[in-house]
Tab-separated table of C-alpha atoms and ligand atoms in Angstrom:
chain	number	residue	atom	x	y	z
A	7	UNK	CA	0.918	7.443	-34.602
A	8	UNK	CA	-0.356	7.744	-31.058
A	9	UNK	CA	-2.490	10.735	-30.262
A	10	UNK	CA	-1.259	12.713	-27.281
A	11	UNK	CA	-4.572	12.480	-25.427
A	12	UNK	CA	-4.193	8.786	-24.685
A	13	UNK	CA	-0.448	8.467	-24.096
A	14	UNK	CA	-1.235	7.740	-20.449
A	15	UNK	CA	-2.658	4.362	-21.412
A	16	UNK	CA	0.484	3.189	-23.182
A	17	UNK	CA	2.312	0.285	-21.624
A	18	UNK	CA	5.865	1.024	-20.492
A	19	UNK	CA	7.333	-1.160	-23.208
A	20	UNK	CA	5.259	0.526	-25.946
A	21	UNK	CA	6.233	3.921	-24.541
A	22	UNK	CA	9.891	2.837	-24.554
A	23	UNK	CA	9.662	1.920	-28.233
A	24	UNK	CA	8.001	5.210	-29.198
A	25	UNK	CA	10.490	7.193	-27.109
A	26	UNK	CA	13.584	5.608	-28.640
A	27	UNK	CA	12.086	5.853	-32.129
A	28	UNK	CA	11.637	9.586	-31.485
A	29	UNK	CA	7.863	9.370	-32.103
A	30	UNK	CA	7.075	10.861	-28.708
A	31	UNK	CA	9.224	12.729	-26.189
A	32	UNK	CA	9.521	12.099	-22.482
A	33	UNK	CA	8.220	15.626	-21.909
A	34	UNK	CA	5.097	14.909	-23.944
A	35	UNK	CA	4.506	11.655	-22.104
A	36	UNK	CA	5.080	13.280	-18.709
A	37	UNK	CA	2.703	16.138	-19.534
A	38	UNK	CA	0.069	13.630	-20.684
A	39	UNK	CA	0.363	11.723	-17.415
A	40	UNK	CA	0.329	14.910	-15.306
A	41	UNK	CA	-2.867	16.032	-17.061
A	42	UNK	CA	-4.374	12.631	-16.491
A	43	UNK	CA	-3.513	12.932	-12.789
A	44	UNK	CA	-5.217	16.294	-12.678
A	45	UNK	CA	-8.294	14.926	-14.447
A	46	UNK	CA	-8.883	11.711	-12.501
A	47	UNK	CA	-7.181	12.208	-9.137
A	48	UNK	CA	-10.255	13.871	-7.550
A	49	UNK	CA	-12.052	10.566	-8.179
A	50	UNK	CA	-9.221	8.062	-7.500
A	51	UNK	CA	-7.216	9.771	-4.734
A	52	UNK	CA	-4.249	7.451	-5.173
A	53	UNK	CA	-1.489	9.993	-4.552
A	54	UNK	CA	-0.389	11.781	-1.408
A	55	UNK	CA	2.236	13.844	-3.249
A	56	UNK	CA	2.444	14.842	-6.918
A	57	UNK	CA	6.013	15.660	-7.959
A	58	UNK	CA	5.172	17.639	-11.113
A	59	UNK	CA	8.198	19.947	-11.112
A	60	UNK	CA	10.744	17.195	-10.480
A	61	UNK	CA	8.983	15.108	-13.135
A	62	UNK	CA	9.322	17.818	-15.792
A	63	UNK	CA	12.996	18.180	-15.004
A	64	UNK	CA	13.590	14.422	-15.064
A	65	UNK	CA	11.719	14.186	-18.381
A	66	UNK	CA	14.053	16.757	-19.915
A	67	UNK	CA	17.047	14.757	-18.765
A	68	UNK	CA	15.443	11.605	-20.147
A	69	UNK	CA	14.978	13.235	-23.555
A	70	UNK	CA	18.625	14.267	-23.553
A	71	UNK	CA	19.674	10.751	-22.650
A	72	UNK	CA	17.536	9.255	-25.409
A	73	UNK	CA	19.056	11.682	-27.954
A	74	UNK	CA	22.516	10.670	-26.817
A	75	UNK	CA	21.678	6.975	-27.211
A	76	UNK	CA	22.070	6.153	-23.502
A	77	UNK	CA	18.506	5.121	-22.781
A	78	UNK	CA	17.446	2.064	-20.782
A	79	UNK	CA	14.035	0.410	-21.412
A	80	UNK	CA	12.553	2.641	-18.675
A	81	UNK	CA	14.076	5.993	-19.597
A	82	UNK	CA	11.289	8.564	-19.775
A	83	UNK	CA	8.688	6.185	-18.332
A	84	UNK	CA	6.442	7.724	-15.615
A	85	UNK	CA	6.727	6.091	-12.193
A	86	UNK	CA	4.842	6.190	-8.870
A	87	UNK	CA	6.443	5.063	-5.597
A	88	UNK	CA	4.540	3.861	-2.579
A	89	UNK	CA	4.962	6.451	0.159
A	90	UNK	CA	6.917	4.088	2.414
A	91	UNK	CA	9.992	4.362	0.200
A	92	UNK	CA	12.379	7.124	1.119
A	93	UNK	CA	12.969	9.791	-1.512
A	94	UNK	CA	15.655	12.397	-0.831
A	95	UNK	CA	14.132	15.869	-0.698
A	96	UNK	CA	10.575	14.580	-1.223
A	97	UNK	CA	8.177	14.046	1.681
A	98	UNK	CA	7.708	10.398	2.704
A	99	UNK	CA	4.763	9.842	5.037
A	100	UNK	CA	3.805	6.138	5.129
A	101	UNK	CA	0.327	7.731	5.089
A	102	UNK	CA	0.796	8.373	8.805
A	103	UNK	CA	0.512	11.525	10.883
A	104	UNK	CA	3.645	10.262	12.574
A	105	UNK	CA	5.705	11.020	9.464
A	106	UNK	CA	3.810	14.051	8.181
A	107	UNK	CA	6.385	16.540	6.983
A	108	UNK	CA	9.258	14.028	7.098
A	109	UNK	CA	11.681	14.660	4.233
A	110	UNK	CA	14.290	11.893	4.012
A	111	UNK	CA	17.937	12.739	3.404
A	112	UNK	CA	18.413	9.691	1.152
A	113	UNK	CA	16.595	7.551	-1.425
A	114	UNK	CA	15.642	3.875	-1.116
A	115	UNK	CA	17.869	1.637	-3.257
A	116	UNK	CA	14.996	0.247	-5.369
A	117	UNK	CA	13.716	3.770	-6.060
A	118	UNK	CA	17.213	5.059	-6.830
A	119	UNK	CA	17.768	2.252	-9.325
A	120	UNK	CA	14.642	3.298	-11.229
A	121	UNK	CA	15.637	6.953	-11.154
A	122	UNK	CA	19.105	5.967	-12.392
A	123	UNK	CA	17.448	4.034	-15.214
A	124	UNK	CA	15.756	7.296	-16.235
A	125	UNK	CA	12.217	6.634	-14.974
A	126	UNK	CA	10.272	9.838	-14.254
A	127	UNK	CA	8.825	10.038	-10.734
A	128	UNK	CA	5.371	11.652	-10.929
A	129	UNK	CA	4.166	11.003	-7.385
A	130	UNK	CA	4.137	9.111	-4.101
A	131	UNK	CA	1.151	6.865	-3.533
A	132	UNK	CA	-1.371	6.561	-0.752
A	133	UNK	CA	-1.285	3.406	1.390
A	134	UNK	CA	-2.588	1.890	4.587
A	135	UNK	CA	-0.706	3.547	7.435
A	136	UNK	CA	2.702	1.845	7.784
A	137	UNK	CA	1.462	-0.752	5.250
A	138	UNK	CA	-0.940	-2.284	7.768
A	139	UNK	CA	-4.171	-3.072	5.986
A	140	UNK	CA	-5.834	-4.448	2.886
A	141	UNK	CA	-7.967	-1.566	1.658
A	142	UNK	CA	-5.977	1.712	1.873
A	143	UNK	CA	-8.708	2.920	4.243
A	144	UNK	CA	-6.135	2.941	7.081
A	145	UNK	CA	-4.385	5.909	5.461
A	146	UNK	CA	-4.365	8.766	7.970
A	147	UNK	CA	-5.155	11.172	5.119
A	148	UNK	CA	-7.953	9.808	2.904
A	149	UNK	CA	-9.074	6.504	1.364
A	150	UNK	CA	-8.204	5.646	-2.235
A	151	UNK	CA	-11.031	4.571	-4.541
A	152	UNK	CA	-11.065	1.611	-6.900
A	153	UNK	CA	-10.882	2.958	-10.494
A	154	UNK	CA	-13.325	0.254	-11.639
A	155	UNK	CA	-15.961	1.311	-9.087
A	156	UNK	CA	-15.382	4.336	-6.919
A	157	UNK	CA	-17.648	2.914	-4.189
A	158	UNK	CA	-15.171	0.096	-3.631
A	159	UNK	CA	-11.699	-0.206	-2.173
A	160	UNK	CA	-8.596	-0.606	-4.370
A	161	UNK	CA	-7.129	-3.176	-1.952
A	162	UNK	CA	-4.077	-2.490	0.112
A	163	UNK	CA	-1.769	-1.658	1.457
A	164	UNK	CA	-0.265	-0.559	-1.902
A	165	UNK	CA	-3.730	0.593	-3.035
A	166	UNK	CA	-2.516	3.932	-4.354
A	167	UNK	CA	0.173	2.303	-6.493
A	168	UNK	CA	-2.266	-0.218	-8.003
A	169	UNK	CA	-5.062	2.332	-8.538
A	170	UNK	CA	-2.793	4.881	-10.232
A	171	UNK	CA	-1.462	2.264	-12.680
A	172	UNK	CA	-5.025	1.143	-13.480
A	173	UNK	CA	-6.203	4.737	-13.909
A	174	UNK	CA	-3.363	5.734	-16.255
A	175	UNK	CA	-1.839	8.149	-13.714
A	176	UNK	CA	1.476	6.390	-14.189
A	177	UNK	CA	2.798	3.586	-16.383
A	178	UNK	CA	4.582	1.667	-13.610
A	179	UNK	CA	4.684	1.753	-9.807
A	180	UNK	CA	6.457	0.165	-6.890
A	181	UNK	CA	4.658	-1.336	-3.929
A	182	UNK	CA	5.723	-3.357	-0.918
A	183	UNK	CA	4.353	-6.720	0.096
A	184	UNK	CA	4.518	-8.123	3.636
A	185	UNK	CA	1.415	-10.298	3.455
A	186	UNK	CA	-0.136	-9.481	0.094
A	187	UNK	CA	0.130	-5.724	-0.238
A	188	UNK	CA	1.302	-5.769	-3.875
A	189	UNK	CA	-0.731	-8.728	-5.151
A	190	UNK	CA	-4.109	-8.100	-3.504
A	191	UNK	CA	-4.417	-4.473	-4.740
A	192	UNK	CA	-3.109	-5.595	-8.163
A	193	UNK	CA	-5.967	-8.102	-8.193
A	194	UNK	CA	-8.574	-5.542	-7.065
A	195	UNK	CA	-7.443	-2.965	-9.646
A	196	UNK	CA	-6.955	-5.317	-12.610
A	197	UNK	CA	-3.189	-4.849	-12.946
A	198	UNK	CA	-0.095	-7.053	-12.624
A	199	UNK	CA	1.942	-7.203	-9.403
A	200	UNK	CA	4.976	-9.265	-8.405
A	201	UNK	CA	6.147	-10.126	-4.886
A	202	UNK	CA	9.719	-11.299	-5.494
A	203	UNK	CA	11.591	-13.944	-3.493
A	204	UNK	CA	12.611	-12.461	-0.133
A	205	UNK	CA	16.048	-10.900	-0.631
A	206	UNK	CA	15.703	-10.206	-4.371
A	207	UNK	CA	15.065	-6.467	-4.009
A	208	UNK	CA	16.909	-4.343	-1.456
A	209	UNK	CA	14.868	-3.092	1.491
A	210	UNK	CA	17.282	-0.242	2.145
A	211	UNK	CA	15.171	2.894	2.473
A	212	UNK	CA	11.895	0.973	2.705
A	213	UNK	CA	10.291	2.019	5.985
A	214	UNK	CA	10.139	-1.220	7.945
A	215	UNK	CA	6.885	-2.941	8.909
A	216	UNK	CA	7.852	-6.630	9.430
A	217	UNK	CA	11.424	-6.919	8.230
A	218	UNK	CA	11.532	-10.702	7.774
A	219	UNK	CA	8.552	-10.534	5.392
A	220	UNK	CA	8.731	-7.110	3.673
A	221	UNK	CA	9.669	-7.106	0.011
A	222	UNK	CA	9.441	-4.386	-2.671
A	223	UNK	CA	8.061	-5.260	-6.095
A	224	UNK	CA	6.555	-3.836	-9.295
A	225	UNK	CA	2.976	-3.014	-10.301
A	226	UNK	CA	2.290	-2.509	-14.006
A	227	UNK	CA	-0.399	-2.914	-16.618
A	228	UNK	CA	1.067	-6.091	-18.102
A	229	UNK	CA	3.574	-8.865	-17.403
A	230	UNK	CA	6.239	-7.441	-19.717
A	231	UNK	CA	6.285	-4.092	-17.903
A	232	UNK	CA	6.407	-5.820	-14.517
A	233	UNK	CA	9.399	-7.906	-15.681
A	234	UNK	CA	11.198	-4.819	-17.033
A	235	UNK	CA	10.652	-3.018	-13.736
A	236	UNK	CA	11.832	-6.028	-11.729
A	237	UNK	CA	14.984	-6.094	-13.866
A	238	UNK	CA	15.713	-2.517	-12.890
A	239	UNK	CA	15.182	-2.902	-9.127
A	240	UNK	CA	16.568	-6.351	-8.280
A	241	UNK	CA	20.116	-7.158	-7.258
A	242	UNK	CA	22.451	-7.343	-4.327
A	243	UNK	CA	22.785	-4.304	-2.079
A	244	UNK	CA	25.459	-4.111	0.595
A	245	UNK	CA	23.101	-1.774	2.535
A	246	UNK	CA	20.603	-4.620	3.126
A	247	UNK	CA	22.133	-7.600	4.902
A	248	UNK	CA	19.242	-9.838	3.813
A	249	UNK	CA	19.662	-9.086	0.123
A	250	UNK	CA	20.821	-12.131	-1.868
A	251	UNK	CA	24.324	-11.883	-3.264
A	252	UNK	CA	24.087	-13.282	-6.769
A	253	UNK	CA	23.986	-12.188	-10.383
A	254	UNK	CA	20.404	-11.079	-11.192
A	255	UNK	CA	18.815	-12.828	-14.141
A	256	UNK	CA	17.356	-10.877	-17.067
A	257	UNK	CA	13.668	-11.454	-16.369
A	258	UNK	CA	12.649	-10.283	-19.835
A	259	UNK	CA	14.104	-13.537	-21.173
A	260	UNK	CA	11.274	-15.313	-19.393
A	261	UNK	CA	8.716	-13.507	-21.587
A	262	UNK	CA	8.174	-16.625	-23.668
A	263	UNK	CA	4.638	-17.855	-24.436
A	264	UNK	CA	5.296	-21.510	-23.725
A	265	UNK	CA	4.165	-23.651	-20.790
A	266	UNK	CA	4.304	-27.026	-22.505
A	267	UNK	CA	5.215	-29.624	-19.897
A	268	UNK	CA	5.097	-27.117	-17.022
A	269	UNK	CA	3.646	-28.750	-13.910
A	270	UNK	CA	1.001	-26.588	-12.276
A	271	UNK	CA	-0.688	-27.456	-8.985
A	272	UNK	CA	-4.109	-26.008	-8.101
A	273	UNK	CA	-4.087	-25.536	-4.311
A	274	UNK	CA	-7.393	-26.930	-3.095
A	275	UNK	CA	-7.349	-25.215	0.318
A	276	UNK	CA	-7.463	-21.857	-1.469
A	277	UNK	CA	-10.656	-22.630	-3.370
A	278	UNK	CA	-12.738	-23.666	-0.380
A	279	UNK	CA	-14.713	-21.888	2.313
A	280	UNK	CA	-14.726	-18.087	2.133
A	281	UNK	CA	-13.868	-17.983	-1.568
A	282	UNK	CA	-16.619	-16.378	-3.631
A	283	UNK	CA	-17.954	-18.882	-6.199
A	284	UNK	CA	-17.557	-16.437	-9.081
A	285	UNK	CA	-13.941	-15.809	-8.126
A	286	UNK	CA	-13.326	-19.544	-7.861
A	287	UNK	CA	-14.857	-20.259	-11.281
A	288	UNK	CA	-12.964	-17.428	-12.965
A	289	UNK	CA	-9.612	-18.583	-11.562
A	290	UNK	CA	-10.286	-22.254	-12.427
A	291	UNK	CA	-11.075	-21.149	-15.963
A	292	UNK	CA	-7.640	-19.487	-16.068
A	293	UNK	CA	-6.072	-22.804	-15.046
A	294	UNK	CA	-7.856	-24.449	-17.970
A	295	UNK	CA	-6.355	-21.862	-20.340
A	296	UNK	CA	-2.885	-22.841	-19.099
A	297	UNK	CA	-3.759	-26.513	-19.489
A	298	UNK	CA	-4.851	-25.908	-23.073
A	299	UNK	CA	-1.517	-24.194	-23.675
A	300	UNK	CA	0.240	-27.427	-22.718
A	301	UNK	CA	0.726	-27.223	-18.945
A	302	UNK	CA	0.170	-30.385	-16.916
A	303	UNK	CA	-2.378	-29.398	-14.290
A	304	UNK	CA	-2.996	-31.270	-11.049
A	305	UNK	CA	-6.413	-30.023	-9.896
A	306	UNK	CA	-6.213	-31.198	-6.282
A	307	UNK	CA	-2.954	-30.298	-4.593
A	308	UNK	CA	-3.137	-30.030	-0.822
A	309	UNK	CA	-1.111	-27.618	1.287
A	310	UNK	CA	-2.456	-28.797	4.609
A	311	UNK	CA	-0.895	-26.041	6.727
A	312	UNK	CA	-2.619	-23.226	4.809
A	313	UNK	CA	-5.039	-22.516	7.675
A	314	UNK	CA	-2.133	-21.783	10.054
A	315	UNK	CA	-0.549	-19.113	7.876
A	316	UNK	CA	-2.890	-16.326	8.976
A	317	UNK	CA	-2.459	-16.894	12.757
A	318	UNK	CA	1.317	-17.243	12.298
A	319	UNK	CA	1.411	-13.989	10.337
A	320	UNK	CA	-0.676	-12.116	12.911
A	321	UNK	CA	1.834	-13.045	15.601
A	322	UNK	CA	5.072	-12.544	13.678
A	323	UNK	CA	4.203	-9.401	11.703
A	324	UNK	CA	2.885	-7.433	14.725
A	325	UNK	CA	5.840	-8.621	16.833
A	326	UNK	CA	8.297	-7.270	14.301
A	327	UNK	CA	6.185	-4.138	13.892
A	328	UNK	CA	6.116	-3.424	17.609
A	329	UNK	CA	9.893	-3.538	17.608
A	330	UNK	CA	10.359	-1.577	14.349
A	331	UNK	CA	7.895	1.157	15.337
A	332	UNK	CA	9.576	1.786	18.686
A	333	UNK	CA	11.764	4.305	16.850
A	334	UNK	CA	8.860	6.759	16.531
A	335	UNK	CA	9.357	8.621	19.778
A	336	UNK	CA	8.749	12.208	18.701
A	337	UNK	CA	12.456	12.983	18.832
A	338	UNK	CA	14.058	11.605	15.702
A	339	UNK	CA	11.419	11.799	12.964
A	340	UNK	CA	8.334	13.627	11.872
A	341	UNK	CA	5.539	14.417	14.271
A	342	UNK	CA	6.222	15.481	17.842
A	343	UNK	CA	3.577	16.428	20.395
A	344	UNK	CA	4.237	19.851	21.871
A	345	UNK	CA	3.733	20.940	25.415
A	346	UNK	CA	4.651	17.812	27.350
A	347	UNK	CA	5.875	18.227	30.917
A	348	UNK	CA	8.653	15.689	30.438
A	349	UNK	CA	10.172	13.280	27.930
A	350	UNK	CA	7.884	10.360	28.853
A	351	UNK	CA	4.726	12.359	28.459
A	352	UNK	CA	6.047	13.689	25.129
A	353	UNK	CA	6.631	10.175	23.842
A	354	UNK	CA	3.251	8.935	25.008
A	355	UNK	CA	1.304	11.818	23.506
A	356	UNK	CA	3.268	11.654	20.255
A	357	UNK	CA	2.273	8.003	19.841
A	358	UNK	CA	-1.270	8.586	21.030
A	359	UNK	CA	-1.869	11.232	18.364
A	360	UNK	CA	0.661	10.128	15.731
A	361	UNK	CA	-0.514	6.541	15.188
A	362	UNK	CA	-3.922	5.460	13.907
A	363	UNK	CA	-6.027	2.680	15.487
A	364	UNK	CA	-4.792	-0.220	13.316
A	365	UNK	CA	-1.132	0.612	13.962
A	366	UNK	CA	-1.828	0.797	17.695
A	367	UNK	CA	-3.619	-2.553	17.524
A	368	UNK	CA	-0.597	-4.176	15.857
A	369	UNK	CA	1.864	-2.684	18.353
A	370	UNK	CA	-0.235	-4.004	21.223
A	371	UNK	CA	-0.580	-7.465	19.664
A	372	UNK	CA	3.164	-7.615	19.031
A	373	UNK	CA	4.213	-6.327	22.434
A	374	UNK	CA	1.926	-8.924	24.032
A	375	UNK	CA	3.272	-11.811	21.916
A	376	UNK	CA	6.857	-10.856	22.737
A	377	UNK	CA	6.399	-10.189	26.434
A	378	UNK	CA	8.041	-12.439	28.965
A	379	UNK	CA	5.852	-15.404	29.827
A	380	UNK	CA	4.089	-15.304	26.435
A	381	UNK	CA	7.122	-15.409	24.163
A	382	UNK	CA	7.322	-19.220	24.120
A	383	UNK	CA	3.595	-19.693	23.719
A	384	UNK	CA	3.220	-17.235	20.842
A	385	UNK	CA	6.321	-15.885	19.134
A	386	UNK	CA	8.475	-19.020	19.363
A	387	UNK	CA	5.567	-21.277	18.449
A	388	UNK	CA	4.739	-19.096	15.435
A	389	UNK	CA	8.366	-19.299	14.264
A	390	UNK	CA	8.211	-23.082	14.517
A	391	UNK	CA	5.018	-23.253	12.470
A	392	UNK	CA	6.586	-20.872	9.969
A	393	UNK	CA	9.345	-23.415	9.405
A	394	UNK	CA	6.754	-26.134	8.815
A	395	UNK	CA	4.904	-23.979	6.281
A	396	UNK	CA	8.145	-23.188	4.495
A	397	UNK	CA	8.959	-26.914	4.310
A	398	UNK	CA	5.523	-27.732	2.977
A	399	UNK	CA	6.113	-25.275	0.109
A	400	UNK	CA	9.605	-26.647	-0.529
A	401	UNK	CA	8.159	-30.117	-0.711
A	402	UNK	CA	5.368	-29.044	-3.103
A	403	UNK	CA	7.967	-27.494	-5.406
A	404	UNK	CA	9.739	-30.814	-5.765
A	405	UNK	CA	6.590	-31.926	-7.598
A	406	UNK	CA	5.349	-28.706	-9.234
A	407	UNK	CA	6.860	-25.774	-11.097
A	408	UNK	CA	4.023	-23.420	-10.187
A	409	UNK	CA	1.172	-23.355	-7.661
A	410	UNK	CA	-2.063	-21.680	-8.727
A	411	UNK	CA	-4.609	-19.906	-6.486
A	412	UNK	CA	-6.917	-16.901	-6.516
A	413	UNK	CA	-5.055	-13.777	-5.336
A	414	UNK	CA	-8.000	-12.658	-3.226
A	415	UNK	CA	-10.906	-14.812	-2.044
A	416	UNK	CA	-13.384	-12.055	-2.899
A	417	UNK	CA	-14.103	-9.305	-5.381
A	418	UNK	CA	-13.155	-5.758	-4.314
A	419	UNK	CA	-15.378	-4.948	-1.336
A	420	UNK	CA	-17.208	-1.708	-0.593
A	421	UNK	CA	-15.578	1.284	1.100
A	422	UNK	CA	-16.386	1.124	4.802
A	423	UNK	CA	-17.690	-2.433	4.568
A	424	UNK	CA	-14.945	-4.012	6.714
A	425	UNK	CA	-13.475	-1.089	8.631
A	426	UNK	CA	-15.130	-2.115	11.882
A	427	UNK	CA	-14.236	-5.772	11.566
A	428	UNK	CA	-10.455	-6.318	11.673
A	429	UNK	CA	-10.817	-10.092	11.292
A	430	UNK	CA	-12.846	-9.749	8.072
A	431	UNK	CA	-10.146	-7.380	6.825
A	432	UNK	CA	-7.359	-9.820	7.750
A	433	UNK	CA	-9.110	-12.618	5.835
A	434	UNK	CA	-8.605	-10.664	2.596
A	435	UNK	CA	-5.010	-11.947	2.597
A	436	UNK	CA	-5.636	-15.615	3.188
A	437	UNK	CA	-4.221	-16.609	-0.239
A	438	UNK	CA	-1.263	-14.225	-0.250
A	439	UNK	CA	0.121	-14.416	3.313
A	440	UNK	CA	1.428	-18.024	3.081
A	441	UNK	CA	3.683	-16.914	0.219
A	442	UNK	CA	5.433	-14.334	2.428
A	443	UNK	CA	5.729	-16.860	5.246
A	444	UNK	CA	7.427	-19.268	2.819
A	445	UNK	CA	9.557	-16.441	1.349
A	446	UNK	CA	8.821	-17.519	-2.234
A	447	UNK	CA	7.835	-15.350	-5.242
A	448	UNK	CA	4.326	-14.874	-6.651
A	449	UNK	CA	2.634	-12.831	-9.344
A	450	UNK	CA	-0.950	-11.617	-9.560
A	451	UNK	CA	-2.431	-10.897	-12.967
A	452	UNK	CA	-5.942	-10.142	-14.198
A	453	UNK	CA	-7.888	-13.232	-15.293
A	454	UNK	CA	-11.391	-11.921	-15.868
A	455	UNK	CA	-14.182	-9.689	-14.625
A	456	UNK	CA	-17.283	-10.352	-12.558
A	457	UNK	CA	-19.950	-7.630	-12.598
A	458	UNK	CA	-17.380	-5.224	-14.046
A	459	UNK	CA	-14.856	-5.922	-11.268
A	460	UNK	CA	-11.453	-7.491	-11.902
A	461	UNK	CA	-10.414	-10.921	-10.622
A	462	UNK	CA	-6.756	-11.799	-10.023
A	463	UNK	CA	-4.916	-15.063	-10.669
A	464	UNK	CA	-1.986	-15.836	-8.367
A	465	UNK	CA	0.917	-17.954	-9.635
A	466	UNK	CA	3.422	-18.970	-6.948
A	467	UNK	CA	6.939	-20.175	-7.737
A	468	UNK	CA	9.764	-21.829	-5.808
A	469	UNK	CA	12.448	-19.704	-4.175
A	470	UNK	CA	14.172	-17.653	-6.933
A	471	UNK	CA	11.641	-19.053	-9.435
A	472	UNK	CA	10.590	-15.612	-10.758
A	473	UNK	CA	11.380	-16.638	-14.323
A	474	UNK	CA	8.997	-19.599	-14.150
A	475	UNK	CA	6.030	-17.584	-12.872
A	476	UNK	CA	6.744	-14.778	-15.341
A	477	UNK	CA	6.749	-17.299	-18.198
A	478	UNK	CA	3.481	-18.871	-17.042
A	479	UNK	CA	1.884	-15.441	-16.543
A	480	UNK	CA	3.081	-14.210	-19.925
A	481	UNK	CA	1.712	-17.314	-21.649
A	482	UNK	CA	-1.666	-16.768	-19.991
A	483	UNK	CA	-1.633	-13.077	-20.878
A	484	UNK	CA	-0.849	-13.778	-24.531
A	485	UNK	CA	-3.751	-16.216	-24.695
A	486	UNK	CA	-6.287	-13.743	-23.234
A	487	UNK	CA	-7.287	-10.080	-23.474
A	488	UNK	CA	-7.806	-8.984	-19.875
A	489	UNK	CA	-4.676	-6.870	-19.582
A	490	UNK	CA	-5.937	-4.553	-22.308
A	491	UNK	CA	-8.997	-3.530	-20.287
A	492	UNK	CA	-9.084	-0.013	-18.826
A	493	UNK	CA	-11.587	1.497	-16.402
A	494	UNK	CA	-13.753	4.351	-17.610
A	495	UNK	CA	-12.947	7.435	-15.610
A	496	UNK	CA	-13.448	11.174	-15.699
B	13	LIG	N1	-2.965	-6.825	4.718
B	13	LIG	C1	-1.854	-7.393	5.447
B	13	LIG	C2	-1.679	-6.652	6.758
B	13	LIG	O1	-2.502	-5.883	7.055
B	13	LIG	C3	-0.619	-7.327	4.599
B	13	LIG	C4	-0.044	-5.977	4.512
B	13	LIG	C5	1.181	-5.884	3.690
B	13	LIG	O2	1.488	-6.784	2.894
B	13	LIG	N2	1.935	-4.819	3.893
B	13	LIG	O3	-0.736	-6.825	7.461
């Protein structure tokens, strides 16, 4: 029997079993998680909105559904959504002043699918403004703290989603990943995060940052829960023209502890300069665990274009952002500066006060790269290099089933440590950005601790190779104990 004071640390799959067996109710679980939020949120600050009333109501419906025998594996399971996913009737801010007070009239497809499955929304999570950042310090409201060390960042931009899962403020969460924003915070907070193949999860209702790279994915405390969540959110959506029209696989079938004969390539460029030695050693040790389990490991695979991924990303992502963010004009959504003499002044002042410094920096970078005279030198060139990077990954996957790297080159850094150095901040994503450029899937999972801080292992798969990386991750998880670790809080 599970005592009600630690229900918040159940995994979603354990909770599902207890719920369907009638050993706990969704109401009990929801109340346990809401009390946990109350207890630890002053320290973590991972949520911009707590939806306690809606959660209680949804929990009642979940209990009814369970009694009637209509439950899915996620019915009654507490959920947090990153605050860039639209939720009908619930404020959606992107952690920006620009969207303060914005209440969407509709719900993002991925979020709706989880609500339809019976998950219980307990809150919307803090993030870097418009998902631009790697530390959640670019939130216009407040920074989120790493649950393992409150003097450090939780990573970003889905820092609130990762921190709340780690802290037991929810059992599962959704994040979005344009250049690492699910995987890097998963790594920093010691949880599991998946960036699916581009087109696997609908982007309808996800507030756009860089549309050709953005992808929604799960954060959870273990691989099983991440796979169950991915099952619920993936699939074709006619409302997103880039969503892939195919039958979604059942990812839980990939939860098999067997990597015998699996070919794994260790990417040497991602263990070199800038990677902290303790991170490198911890991740290489994880590769040895997979080798012992029967994988065939090549320790020296070269992806020679790795160094170009970051410059390509910082041309393409800001270019797309400068176009996507042109819609914030003070007329259609959210914040609007009062007292302007005319429309132009109104638009200028709205943007001046509505956007934070990093968002402005990206809009400027993008507008410059796209402007006439520079387009060929920057934007077109970056697209060409993107194609080369994509081909290099395709080629590597003719030889390997999985590529293995650290998720982040460093341990979680201190709050404030990189806020005045955008380049140092951008370097946090050096191992994750190439994956978005190539459009392929990757998972981050905990693979050890250094000085009490979690280290993440990244496993990259070929396009639509989610099942392969889930199997490899599950095998690693079964062979180790890291996913059972919880931070001490409160
Ligand atoms: N940290 C990267 C950036 O600032 C990636 C962000 C993301 O994946 N949303 O753009």
